[in-house]
PDB file of C-alpha atoms in Angstrom:
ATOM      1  CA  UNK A   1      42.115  34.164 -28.918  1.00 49.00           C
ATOM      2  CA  UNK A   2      40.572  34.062 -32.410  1.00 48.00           C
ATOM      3  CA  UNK A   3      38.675  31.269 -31.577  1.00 46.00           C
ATOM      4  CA  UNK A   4      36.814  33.353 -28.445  1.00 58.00           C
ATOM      5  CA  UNK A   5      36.114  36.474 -29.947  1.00 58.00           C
ATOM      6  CA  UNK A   6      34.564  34.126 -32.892  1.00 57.00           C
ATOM      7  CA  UNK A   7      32.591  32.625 -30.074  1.00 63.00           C
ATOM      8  CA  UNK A   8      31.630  35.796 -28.580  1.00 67.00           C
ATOM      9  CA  UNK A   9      30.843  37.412 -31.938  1.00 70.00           C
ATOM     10  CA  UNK A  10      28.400  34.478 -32.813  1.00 78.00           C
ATOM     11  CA  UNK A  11      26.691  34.288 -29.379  1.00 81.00           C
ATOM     12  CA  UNK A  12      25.985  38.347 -29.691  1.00 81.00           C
ATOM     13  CA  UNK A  13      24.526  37.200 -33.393  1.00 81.00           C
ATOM     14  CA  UNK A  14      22.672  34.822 -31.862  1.00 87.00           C
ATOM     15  CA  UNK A  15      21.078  36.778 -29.262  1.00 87.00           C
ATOM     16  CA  UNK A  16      20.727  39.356 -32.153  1.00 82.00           C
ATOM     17  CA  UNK A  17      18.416  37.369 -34.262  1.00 83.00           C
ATOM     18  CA  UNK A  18      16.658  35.794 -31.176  1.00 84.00           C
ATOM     19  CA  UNK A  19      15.248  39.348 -30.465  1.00 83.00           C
ATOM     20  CA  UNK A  20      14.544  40.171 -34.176  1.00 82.00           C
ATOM     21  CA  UNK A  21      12.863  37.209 -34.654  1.00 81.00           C
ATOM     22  CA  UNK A  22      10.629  37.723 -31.214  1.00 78.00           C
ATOM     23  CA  UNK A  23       9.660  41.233 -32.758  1.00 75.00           C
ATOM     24  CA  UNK A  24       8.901  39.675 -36.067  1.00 73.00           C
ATOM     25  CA  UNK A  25       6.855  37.447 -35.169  1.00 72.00           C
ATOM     26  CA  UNK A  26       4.577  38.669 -32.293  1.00 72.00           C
ATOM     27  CA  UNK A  27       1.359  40.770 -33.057  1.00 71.00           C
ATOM     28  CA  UNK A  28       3.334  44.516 -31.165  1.00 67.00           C
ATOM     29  CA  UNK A  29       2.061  47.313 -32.278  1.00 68.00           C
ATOM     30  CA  UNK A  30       2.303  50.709 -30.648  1.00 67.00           C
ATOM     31  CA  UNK A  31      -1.318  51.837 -31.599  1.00 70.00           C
ATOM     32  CA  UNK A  32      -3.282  48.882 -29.555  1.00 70.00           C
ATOM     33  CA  UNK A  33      -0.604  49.964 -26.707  1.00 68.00           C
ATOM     34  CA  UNK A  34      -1.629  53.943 -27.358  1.00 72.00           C
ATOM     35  CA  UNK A  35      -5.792  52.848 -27.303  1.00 73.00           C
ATOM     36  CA  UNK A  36      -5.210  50.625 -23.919  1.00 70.00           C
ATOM     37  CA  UNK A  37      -3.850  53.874 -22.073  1.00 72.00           C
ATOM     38  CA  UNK A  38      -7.770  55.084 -21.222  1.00 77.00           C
ATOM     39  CA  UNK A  39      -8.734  51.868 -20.612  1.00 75.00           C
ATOM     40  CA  UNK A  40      -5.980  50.912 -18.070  1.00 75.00           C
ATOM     41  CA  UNK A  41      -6.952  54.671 -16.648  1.00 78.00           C
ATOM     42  CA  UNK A  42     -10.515  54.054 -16.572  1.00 74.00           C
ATOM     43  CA  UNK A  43     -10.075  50.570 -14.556  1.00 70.00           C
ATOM     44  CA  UNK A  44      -7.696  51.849 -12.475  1.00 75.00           C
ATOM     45  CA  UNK A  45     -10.102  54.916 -11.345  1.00 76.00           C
ATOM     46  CA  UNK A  46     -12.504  52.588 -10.160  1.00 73.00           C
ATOM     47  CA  UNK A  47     -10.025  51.280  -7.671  1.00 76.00           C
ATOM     48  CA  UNK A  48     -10.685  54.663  -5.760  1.00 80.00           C
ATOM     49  CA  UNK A  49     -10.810  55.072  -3.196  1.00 80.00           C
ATOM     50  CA  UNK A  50     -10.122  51.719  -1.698  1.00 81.00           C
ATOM     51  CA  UNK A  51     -12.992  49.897   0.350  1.00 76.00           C
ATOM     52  CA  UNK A  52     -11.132  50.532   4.357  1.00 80.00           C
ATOM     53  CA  UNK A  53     -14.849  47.831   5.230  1.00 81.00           C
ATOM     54  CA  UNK A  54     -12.734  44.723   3.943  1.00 82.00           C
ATOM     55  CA  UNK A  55      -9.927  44.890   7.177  1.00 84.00           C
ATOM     56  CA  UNK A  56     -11.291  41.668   8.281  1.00 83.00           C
ATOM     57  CA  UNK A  57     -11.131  39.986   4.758  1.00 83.00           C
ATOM     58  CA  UNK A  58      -7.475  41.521   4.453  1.00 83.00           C
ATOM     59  CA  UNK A  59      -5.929  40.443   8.146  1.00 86.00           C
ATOM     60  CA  UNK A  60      -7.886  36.838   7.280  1.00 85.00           C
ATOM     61  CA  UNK A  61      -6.262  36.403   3.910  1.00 83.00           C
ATOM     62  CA  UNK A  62      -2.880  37.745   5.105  1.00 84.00           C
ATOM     63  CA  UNK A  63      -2.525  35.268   7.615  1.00 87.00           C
ATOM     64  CA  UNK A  64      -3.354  32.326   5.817  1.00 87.00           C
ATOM     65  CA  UNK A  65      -0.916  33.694   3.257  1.00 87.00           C
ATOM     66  CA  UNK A  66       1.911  33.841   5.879  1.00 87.00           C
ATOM     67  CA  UNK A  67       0.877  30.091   7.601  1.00 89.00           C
ATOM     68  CA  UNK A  68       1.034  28.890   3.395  1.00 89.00           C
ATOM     69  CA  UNK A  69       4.395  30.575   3.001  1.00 89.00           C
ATOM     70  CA  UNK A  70       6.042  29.171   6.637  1.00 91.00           C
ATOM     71  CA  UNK A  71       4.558  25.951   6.280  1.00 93.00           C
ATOM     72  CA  UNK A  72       5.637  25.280   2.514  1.00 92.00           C
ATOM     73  CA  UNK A  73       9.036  26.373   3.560  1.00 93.00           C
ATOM     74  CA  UNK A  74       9.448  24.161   6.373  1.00 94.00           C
ATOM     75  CA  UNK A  75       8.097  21.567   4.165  1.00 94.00           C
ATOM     76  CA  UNK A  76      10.410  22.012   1.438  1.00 94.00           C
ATOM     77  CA  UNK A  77      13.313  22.809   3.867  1.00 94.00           C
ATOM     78  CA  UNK A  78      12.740  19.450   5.324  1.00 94.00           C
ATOM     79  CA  UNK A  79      12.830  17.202   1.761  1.00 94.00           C
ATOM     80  CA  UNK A  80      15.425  19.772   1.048  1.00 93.00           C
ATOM     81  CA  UNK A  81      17.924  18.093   3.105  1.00 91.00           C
ATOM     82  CA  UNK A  82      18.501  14.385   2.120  1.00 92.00           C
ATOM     83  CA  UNK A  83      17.850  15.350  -1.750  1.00 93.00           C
ATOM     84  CA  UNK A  84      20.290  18.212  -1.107  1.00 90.00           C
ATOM     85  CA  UNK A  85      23.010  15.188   0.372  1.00 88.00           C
ATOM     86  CA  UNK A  86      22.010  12.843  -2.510  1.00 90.00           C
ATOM     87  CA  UNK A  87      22.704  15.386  -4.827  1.00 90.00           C
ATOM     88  CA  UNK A  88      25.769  16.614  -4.042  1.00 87.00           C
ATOM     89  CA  UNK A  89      28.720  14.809  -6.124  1.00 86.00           C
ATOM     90  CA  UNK A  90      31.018  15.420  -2.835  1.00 78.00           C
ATOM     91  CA  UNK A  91      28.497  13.041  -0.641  1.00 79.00           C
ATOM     92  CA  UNK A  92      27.509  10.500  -3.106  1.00 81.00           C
ATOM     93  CA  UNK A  93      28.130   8.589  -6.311  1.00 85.00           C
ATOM     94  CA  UNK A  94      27.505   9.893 -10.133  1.00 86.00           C
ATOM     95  CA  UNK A  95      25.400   7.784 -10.790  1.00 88.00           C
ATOM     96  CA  UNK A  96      22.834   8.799  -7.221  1.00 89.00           C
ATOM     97  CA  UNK A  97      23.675  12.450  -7.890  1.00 86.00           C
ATOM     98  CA  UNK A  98      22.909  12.779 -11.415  1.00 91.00           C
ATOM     99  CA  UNK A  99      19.861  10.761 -10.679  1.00 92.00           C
ATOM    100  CA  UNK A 100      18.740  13.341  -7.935  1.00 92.00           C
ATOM    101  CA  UNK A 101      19.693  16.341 -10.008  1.00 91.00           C
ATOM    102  CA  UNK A 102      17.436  15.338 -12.348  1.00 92.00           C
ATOM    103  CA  UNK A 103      14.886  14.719 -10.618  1.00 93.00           C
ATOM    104  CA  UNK A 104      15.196  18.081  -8.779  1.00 93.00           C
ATOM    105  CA  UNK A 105      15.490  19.641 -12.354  1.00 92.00           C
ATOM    106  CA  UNK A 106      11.986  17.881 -13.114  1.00 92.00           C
ATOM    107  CA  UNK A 107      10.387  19.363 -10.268  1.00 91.00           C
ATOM    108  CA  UNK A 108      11.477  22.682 -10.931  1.00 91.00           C
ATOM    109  CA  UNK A 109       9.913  22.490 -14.408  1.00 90.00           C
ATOM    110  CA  UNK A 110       6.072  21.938 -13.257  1.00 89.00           C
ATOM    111  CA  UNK A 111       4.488  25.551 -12.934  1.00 88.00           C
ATOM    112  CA  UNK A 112       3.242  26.123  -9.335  1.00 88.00           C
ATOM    113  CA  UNK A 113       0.165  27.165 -10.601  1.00 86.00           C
ATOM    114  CA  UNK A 114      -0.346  23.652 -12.013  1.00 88.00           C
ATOM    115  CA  UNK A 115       0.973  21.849  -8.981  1.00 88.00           C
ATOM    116  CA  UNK A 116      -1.782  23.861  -6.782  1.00 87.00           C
ATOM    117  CA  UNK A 117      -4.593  22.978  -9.579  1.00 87.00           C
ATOM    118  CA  UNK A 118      -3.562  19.570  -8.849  1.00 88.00           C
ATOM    119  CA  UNK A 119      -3.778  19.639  -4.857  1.00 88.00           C
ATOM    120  CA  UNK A 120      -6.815  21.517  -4.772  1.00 85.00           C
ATOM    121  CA  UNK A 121      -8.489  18.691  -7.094  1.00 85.00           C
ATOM    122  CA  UNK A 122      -6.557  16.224  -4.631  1.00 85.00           C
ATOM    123  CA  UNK A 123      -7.323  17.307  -1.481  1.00 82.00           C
ATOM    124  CA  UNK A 124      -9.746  20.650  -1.564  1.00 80.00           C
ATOM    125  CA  UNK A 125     -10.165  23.711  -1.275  1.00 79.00           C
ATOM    126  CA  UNK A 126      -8.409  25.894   1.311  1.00 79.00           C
ATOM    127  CA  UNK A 127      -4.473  26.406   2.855  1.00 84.00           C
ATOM    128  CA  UNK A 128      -3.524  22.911   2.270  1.00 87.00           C
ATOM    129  CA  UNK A 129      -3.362  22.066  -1.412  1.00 88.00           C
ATOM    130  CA  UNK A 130      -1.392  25.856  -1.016  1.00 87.00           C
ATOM    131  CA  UNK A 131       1.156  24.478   1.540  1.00 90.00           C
ATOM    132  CA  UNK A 132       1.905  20.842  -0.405  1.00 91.00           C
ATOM    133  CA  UNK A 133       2.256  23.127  -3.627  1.00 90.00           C
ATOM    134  CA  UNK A 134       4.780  25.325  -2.169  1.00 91.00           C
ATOM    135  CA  UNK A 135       6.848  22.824  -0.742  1.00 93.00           C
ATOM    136  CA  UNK A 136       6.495  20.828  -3.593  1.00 92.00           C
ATOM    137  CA  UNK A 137       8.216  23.681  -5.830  1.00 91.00           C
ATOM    138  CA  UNK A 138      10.302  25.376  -3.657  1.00 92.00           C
ATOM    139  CA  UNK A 139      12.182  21.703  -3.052  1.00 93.00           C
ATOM    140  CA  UNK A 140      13.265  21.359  -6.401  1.00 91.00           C
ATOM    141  CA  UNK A 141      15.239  24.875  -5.948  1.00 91.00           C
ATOM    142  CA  UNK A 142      16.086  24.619  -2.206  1.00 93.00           C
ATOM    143  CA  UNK A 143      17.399  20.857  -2.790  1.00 92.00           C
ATOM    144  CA  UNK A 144      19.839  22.065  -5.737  1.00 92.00           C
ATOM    145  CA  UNK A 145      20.967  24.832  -3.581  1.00 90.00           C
ATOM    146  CA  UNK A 146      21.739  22.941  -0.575  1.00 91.00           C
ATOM    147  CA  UNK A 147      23.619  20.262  -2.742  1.00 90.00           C
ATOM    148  CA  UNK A 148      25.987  23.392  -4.339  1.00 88.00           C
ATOM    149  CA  UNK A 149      26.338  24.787  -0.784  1.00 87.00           C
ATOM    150  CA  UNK A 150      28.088  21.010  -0.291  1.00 85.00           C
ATOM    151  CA  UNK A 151      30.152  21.046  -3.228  1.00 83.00           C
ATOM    152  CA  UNK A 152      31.167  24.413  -2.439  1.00 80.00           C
ATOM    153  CA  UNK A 153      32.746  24.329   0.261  1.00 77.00           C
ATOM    154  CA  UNK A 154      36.640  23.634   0.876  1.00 78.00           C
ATOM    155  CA  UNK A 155      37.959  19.969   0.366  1.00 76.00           C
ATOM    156  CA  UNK A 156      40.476  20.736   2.971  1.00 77.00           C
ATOM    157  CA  UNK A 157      38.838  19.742   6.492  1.00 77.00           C
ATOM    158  CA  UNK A 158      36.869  16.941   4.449  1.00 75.00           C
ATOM    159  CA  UNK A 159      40.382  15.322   3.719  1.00 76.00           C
ATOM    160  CA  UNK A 160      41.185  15.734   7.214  1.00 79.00           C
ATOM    161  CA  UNK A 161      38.598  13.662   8.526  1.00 75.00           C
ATOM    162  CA  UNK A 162      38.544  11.432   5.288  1.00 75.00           C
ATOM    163  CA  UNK A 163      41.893  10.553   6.192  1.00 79.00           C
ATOM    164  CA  UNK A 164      40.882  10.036  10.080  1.00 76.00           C
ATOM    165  CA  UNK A 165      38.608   7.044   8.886  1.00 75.00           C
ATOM    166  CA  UNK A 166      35.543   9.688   9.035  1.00 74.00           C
ATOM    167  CA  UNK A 167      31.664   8.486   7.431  1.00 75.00           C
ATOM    168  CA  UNK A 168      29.793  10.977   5.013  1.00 74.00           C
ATOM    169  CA  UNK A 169      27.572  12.190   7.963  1.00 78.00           C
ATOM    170  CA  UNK A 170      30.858  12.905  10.686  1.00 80.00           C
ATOM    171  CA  UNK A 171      32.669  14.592   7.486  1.00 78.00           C
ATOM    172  CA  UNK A 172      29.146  16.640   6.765  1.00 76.00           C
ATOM    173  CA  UNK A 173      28.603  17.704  10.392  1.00 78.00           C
ATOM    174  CA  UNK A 174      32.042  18.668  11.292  1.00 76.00           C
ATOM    175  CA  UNK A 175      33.620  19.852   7.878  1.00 79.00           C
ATOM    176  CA  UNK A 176      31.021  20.488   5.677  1.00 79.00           C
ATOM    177  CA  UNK A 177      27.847  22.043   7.969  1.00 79.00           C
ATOM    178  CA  UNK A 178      30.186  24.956   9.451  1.00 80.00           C
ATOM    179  CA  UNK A 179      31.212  25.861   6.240  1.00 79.00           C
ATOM    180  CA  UNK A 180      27.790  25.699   4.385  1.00 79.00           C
ATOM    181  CA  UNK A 181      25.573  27.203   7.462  1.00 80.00           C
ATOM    182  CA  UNK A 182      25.294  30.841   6.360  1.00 81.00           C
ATOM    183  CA  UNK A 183      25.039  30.108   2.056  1.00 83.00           C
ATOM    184  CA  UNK A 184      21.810  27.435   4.072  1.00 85.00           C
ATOM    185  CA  UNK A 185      20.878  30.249   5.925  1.00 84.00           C
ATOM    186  CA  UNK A 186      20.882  32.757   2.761  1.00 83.00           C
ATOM    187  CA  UNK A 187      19.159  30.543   0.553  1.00 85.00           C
ATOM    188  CA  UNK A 188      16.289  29.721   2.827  1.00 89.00           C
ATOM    189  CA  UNK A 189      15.841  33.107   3.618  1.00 84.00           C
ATOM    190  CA  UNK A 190      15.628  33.927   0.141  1.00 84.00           C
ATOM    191  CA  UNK A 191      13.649  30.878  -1.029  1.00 89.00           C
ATOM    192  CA  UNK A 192      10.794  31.863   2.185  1.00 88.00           C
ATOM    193  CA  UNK A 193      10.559  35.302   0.271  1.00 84.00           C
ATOM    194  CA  UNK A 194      10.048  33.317  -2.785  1.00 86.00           C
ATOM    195  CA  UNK A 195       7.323  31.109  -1.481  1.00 89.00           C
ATOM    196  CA  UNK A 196       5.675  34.208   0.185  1.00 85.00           C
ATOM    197  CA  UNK A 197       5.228  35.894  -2.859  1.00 83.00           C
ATOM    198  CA  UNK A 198       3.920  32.921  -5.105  1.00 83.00           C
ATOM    199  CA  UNK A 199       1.215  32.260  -1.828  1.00 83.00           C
ATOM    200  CA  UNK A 200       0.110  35.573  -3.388  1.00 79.00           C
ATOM    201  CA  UNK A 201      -1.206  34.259  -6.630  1.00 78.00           C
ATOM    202  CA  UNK A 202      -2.393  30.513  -5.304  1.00 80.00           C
ATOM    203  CA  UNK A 203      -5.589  31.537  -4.240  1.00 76.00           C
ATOM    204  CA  UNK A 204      -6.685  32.383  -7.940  1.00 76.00           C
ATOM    205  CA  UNK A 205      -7.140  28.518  -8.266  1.00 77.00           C
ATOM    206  CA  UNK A 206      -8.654  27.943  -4.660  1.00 73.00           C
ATOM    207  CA  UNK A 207      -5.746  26.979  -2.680  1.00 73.00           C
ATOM    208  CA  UNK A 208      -5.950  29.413   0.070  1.00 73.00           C
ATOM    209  CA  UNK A 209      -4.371  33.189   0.605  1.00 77.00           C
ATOM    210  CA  UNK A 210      -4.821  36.779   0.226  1.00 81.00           C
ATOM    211  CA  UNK A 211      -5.085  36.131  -3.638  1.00 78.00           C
ATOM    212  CA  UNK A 212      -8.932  34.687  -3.049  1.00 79.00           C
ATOM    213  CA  UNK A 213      -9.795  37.980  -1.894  1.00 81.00           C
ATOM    214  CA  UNK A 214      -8.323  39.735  -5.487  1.00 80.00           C
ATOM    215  CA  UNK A 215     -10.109  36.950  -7.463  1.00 79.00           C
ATOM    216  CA  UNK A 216     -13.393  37.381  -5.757  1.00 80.00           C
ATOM    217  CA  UNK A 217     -13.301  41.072  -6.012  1.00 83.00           C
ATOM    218  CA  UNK A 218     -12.141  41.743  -9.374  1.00 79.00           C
ATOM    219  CA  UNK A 219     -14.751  39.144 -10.491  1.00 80.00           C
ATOM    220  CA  UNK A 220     -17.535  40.927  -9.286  1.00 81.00           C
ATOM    221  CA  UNK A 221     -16.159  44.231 -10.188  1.00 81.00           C
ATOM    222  CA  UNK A 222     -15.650  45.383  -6.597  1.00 83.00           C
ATOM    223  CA  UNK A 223     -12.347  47.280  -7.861  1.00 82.00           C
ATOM    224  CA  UNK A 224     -12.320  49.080  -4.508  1.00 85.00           C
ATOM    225  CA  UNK A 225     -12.495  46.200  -2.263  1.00 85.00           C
ATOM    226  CA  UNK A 226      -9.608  44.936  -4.593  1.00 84.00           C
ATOM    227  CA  UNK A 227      -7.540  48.384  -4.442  1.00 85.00           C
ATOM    228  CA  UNK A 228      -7.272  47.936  -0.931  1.00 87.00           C
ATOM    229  CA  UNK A 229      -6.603  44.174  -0.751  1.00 84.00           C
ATOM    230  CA  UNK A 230      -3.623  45.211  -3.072  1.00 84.00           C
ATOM    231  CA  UNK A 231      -2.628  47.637  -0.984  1.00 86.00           C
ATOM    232  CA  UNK A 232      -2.274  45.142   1.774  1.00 85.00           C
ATOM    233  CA  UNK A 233      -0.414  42.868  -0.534  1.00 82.00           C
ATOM    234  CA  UNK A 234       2.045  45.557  -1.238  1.00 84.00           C
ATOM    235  CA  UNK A 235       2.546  46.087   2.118  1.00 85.00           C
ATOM    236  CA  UNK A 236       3.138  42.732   3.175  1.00 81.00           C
ATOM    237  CA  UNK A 237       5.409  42.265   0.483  1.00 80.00           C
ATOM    238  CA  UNK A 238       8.064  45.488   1.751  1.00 84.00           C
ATOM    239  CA  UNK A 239       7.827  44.456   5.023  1.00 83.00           C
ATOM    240  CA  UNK A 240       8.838  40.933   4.607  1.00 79.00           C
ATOM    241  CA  UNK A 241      11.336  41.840   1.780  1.00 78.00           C
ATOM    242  CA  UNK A 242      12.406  44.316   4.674  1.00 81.00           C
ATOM    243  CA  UNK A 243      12.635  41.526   7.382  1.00 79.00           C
ATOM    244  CA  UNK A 244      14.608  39.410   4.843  1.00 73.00           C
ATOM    245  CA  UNK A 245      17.521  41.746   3.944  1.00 76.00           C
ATOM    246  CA  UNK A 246      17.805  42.115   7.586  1.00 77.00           C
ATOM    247  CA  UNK A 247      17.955  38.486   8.320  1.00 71.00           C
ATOM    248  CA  UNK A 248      20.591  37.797   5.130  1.00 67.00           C
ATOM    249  CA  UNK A 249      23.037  40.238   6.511  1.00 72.00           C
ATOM    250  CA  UNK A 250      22.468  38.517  10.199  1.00 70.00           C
ATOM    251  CA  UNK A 251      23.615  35.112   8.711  1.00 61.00           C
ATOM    252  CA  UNK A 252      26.270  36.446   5.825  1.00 59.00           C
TER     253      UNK A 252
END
């Protein structure tokens, strides 16, 4: 008992200092935060009224934003499930599954941003450097998910069938895939929510979307034409977020 509430006293210290330290040593001050107010107010009076002329812009960007998000999904959802297998400790050896995890763990560690940069340099401009960067990233989540979905689930039936003279891919379909359906379900729904929102951003480095449209604007100070683009971004996001929730409690 000593021994934990030492532990818990020195992580709280740790965090502690951690946040001093941040303070310390970062250039905050409240008066540059005080002078930004007019300028933040100033920019963002520009931005009205929003430009209703760039519709077609908007419903072109949107859907090449939504095409980015499904495809990257299915993309990802597809690699997803034999790295998912191989990187489950109930399917496979330590040696394969530690190998996977880590190179799921790798994955997850490149910034999207950079993996689109990369694509776009690759292959050009336009929604498909977007889609390979999505699924690209969104794999090294999805995978790990869909591995702890396996391990997850109860060792019960997988005995049963173990004990039957069952393979991996019998015990997975019949013990393992009822059991891990919905947590698939819920992570992919979440994960598609995920990649939607990061198709936002990817067309800042030319790899298709909605966020072209921002870039352009802002860039040549057509805050209006951005104000509404943002709008529709907004929008988008709620109803998709909306959509999502619905779909989660569907599956869960």
């Amino acid at each position: 008992m000593a021994f934990r509430g030492f532990g818990g006293f020195a992580t709280s210290g740790l965090i502690g200092a951690a946040i001093l330290w941040s303070f310390a040593t970062t250039d905050v001050e409240l008066s540059r935060l005080m002078s930004a107010g007019p300028r933040i107010a100033d920019f963002v009076g520009r931005m009205f009224p929003p430009d209703p002329t760039v519709m077609a812009e908007i419903k072109k960007g949107s859907a090449e934003t939504l095409r980015i998000a499904i495809l990257g999904t299915l993309g990802a959802v597809i690699l997803s499930v034999p790295l998912g297998i191989l990187a489950s400790e109930t399917m496979v050896s330590p040696a394969v599954f530690r190998s996977i995890r880590t190179l799921l763990a790798f994955i997850r560690a490149i910034p999207l941003i950079l993996v689109a940069m990369l694509m776009v340099g690759a292959v050009g401009l336009g929604p498909l450097p977007g889609i390979i960067a999505v699924a690209f990233h969104a794999t090294g989540m999805l995978a790990k998910f869909y591995a702890e979905a396996i391990d997850g689930v109860s060792r019960a039936p997988i005995a049963a069938l173990e004990s039957a003279g069952a393979g991996p891919l019998v015990r997975l379909r019949y013990a393992i895939w009822p059991q891990m359906a919905p947590v698939v379900a819920r992570d992919t729904i979440f994960r598609f929510e995920l990649n939607l929102r990061e198709s936002l951003i990817l067309g800042i480095v030319g790899a298709g979307g909605i966020g072209f449209y921002i870039q352009t604007y802002v860039r040549s100070f057509q805050y209006d034409k951005a104000a509404s683009v943002t709008i529709a971004v907004v929008v988008m996001v709620i109803a998709i977020e909306a959509i999502n929730v619905a779909l989660r409690r569907r599956f869960t």
